[in-house]
Amino acid sequence: MSLLNIKDLTIHFQTEEGDVRAVNGISLSVEPGKTLGLVGETGAGKTTTALGILRLVPEPGKILGGSIEYKGKDILRMSEKEVQDLRGNEISMIFQDPMTALNPVMTVGDQIAEVILRHQDCTKVEAERRMMDMLDRVGISADRAGDYPHQFSGGMKQRIIIAIALACNPKLLLADEPTTALDVTIQAQVMRMINDLKRQFGTSMLLITHDLGIVAESCDEVAIMYAGQIVEYGSLEDIFDRTAHPYTKGLFGSIPRLDQETERLQPIQGLMPDPISLPEGCPFHPRCPYATELCAEAAPAAVEVDPGHLVRCLYCVPGRKEEIE
Ligand code: SF4
């Protein structure tokens, strides 16, 4: 059984300007011990999806439909107390920006120990011992437990966030662009550490990123998100070796490759559509180099092109695929 199973999740923000359609009927699952990469540009709905899993979508956001089953139980139908018990304990989140995720007036040791005391049945002494163990695991000396966040560099703050997220040995980690705010030189180190700790603890992960290099190193399965929909979904090999959707092809065309000689990169033209007024038909059609008149009229359904490889494109179906190749 999947650890997390999302079906037809829809999340909109009702604003004065109109209905912001952030997440539009997405379905995905995370298997025990595995990592699913949720990939897309800014504004695709990735972070809103993660906040939806924790039922932390900020106002005026509303979860309008679908289900989020965790260990077979729908989080959307749990009581607030049940969800609070899940957060930070069974399901943890690493936020994008370590600068704002830590409490500036609390020592880092107290911030880690607080999570352990809140969720685990243990004494203060035991919580402190575990806090020191977590600091050690993320490569920070336990001597620094009494220091405040401002006394650490950006990379070390992110390590502390990771220690807090893993302090209660969660089953599922939601990592939202965990290395984006860090210097390039330490991004790889921090990502390696997350993957090592994930293996040690046997944690599953939903990894939100726009970086296909990180996906290649860390993920077992990949969901490509565009305008609040998952447009391609499959194993790492499906996405990297048997890329089908024009948007995914565009993402690969925008990054330099060491194994290929490329004179010019081919970025995807145009911008992500405004979620208040999404285009009719296929939401990618204004930017798609293969778009036809039909694409502006008919919204493509997700089609299984190979076992477990789903694509949402009118032409990525047997018999029509050659039309866009
Ligand atoms: Fe492009 Fe049409 Fe496929 Fe959409 S349905 S991705 S516009 S070819």
CSV table of C-alpha atoms and ligand atoms in Angstrom, one decimal, residues 231 244-247 281-292 294-296 298-300 311-316 324, ligand 1:
chain,number,residue,atom,x,y,z
A,231,VAL,CA,1.2,16.7,-17.1
A,244,ALA,CA,6.9,12.3,-23.8
A,245,HIS,CA,5.1,15.5,-22.8
A,246,PRO,CA,6.2,18.7,-24.8
A,247,TYR,CA,6.5,20.6,-21.5
A,281,GLY,CA,-8.2,23.3,-23.6
A,282,CYS,CA,-4.6,22.2,-22.9
A,283,PRO,CA,-3.2,24.9,-20.5
A,284,PHE,CA,0.2,24.5,-22.2
A,285,HIS,CA,-1.1,25.3,-25.7
A,286,PRO,CA,0.0,29.0,-25.8
A,287,ARG,CA,3.6,27.9,-25.3
A,288,CYS,CA,3.7,24.5,-26.9
A,289,PRO,CA,5.6,24.2,-30.2
A,290,TYR,CA,3.3,21.4,-31.3
A,291,ALA,CA,0.0,23.0,-30.5
A,292,THR,CA,-2.9,22.6,-33.0
A,294,LEU,CA,-7.7,21.2,-31.3
A,295,CYS,CA,-5.3,21.8,-28.3
A,296,ALA,CA,-7.0,25.2,-27.7
A,298,ALA,CA,-10.0,20.0,-25.8
A,299,ALA,CA,-8.5,19.5,-22.4
A,300,PRO,CA,-6.3,16.4,-22.6
A,311,VAL,CA,1.0,11.8,-20.0
A,312,ARG,CA,-1.6,14.6,-20.4
A,313,CYS,CA,-1.3,15.6,-24.0
A,314,LEU,CA,-3.7,15.0,-26.9
A,315,TYR,CA,-0.9,13.8,-29.2
A,316,CYS,CA,1.2,11.7,-26.7
A,324,ILE,CA,4.8,15.7,-32.5
B,1,SF4,FE1,1.1,20.6,-26.8
B,1,SF4,FE2,-1.4,20.0,-27.7
B,1,SF4,FE3,0.0,18.2,-26.3
B,1,SF4,FE4,-1.0,20.4,-25.1
B,1,SF4,S1,-2.2,18.8,-26.0
B,1,SF4,S2,1.0,19.5,-24.8
B,1,SF4,S3,-0.7,21.9,-26.6
B,1,SF4,S4,0.5,19.1,-28.3
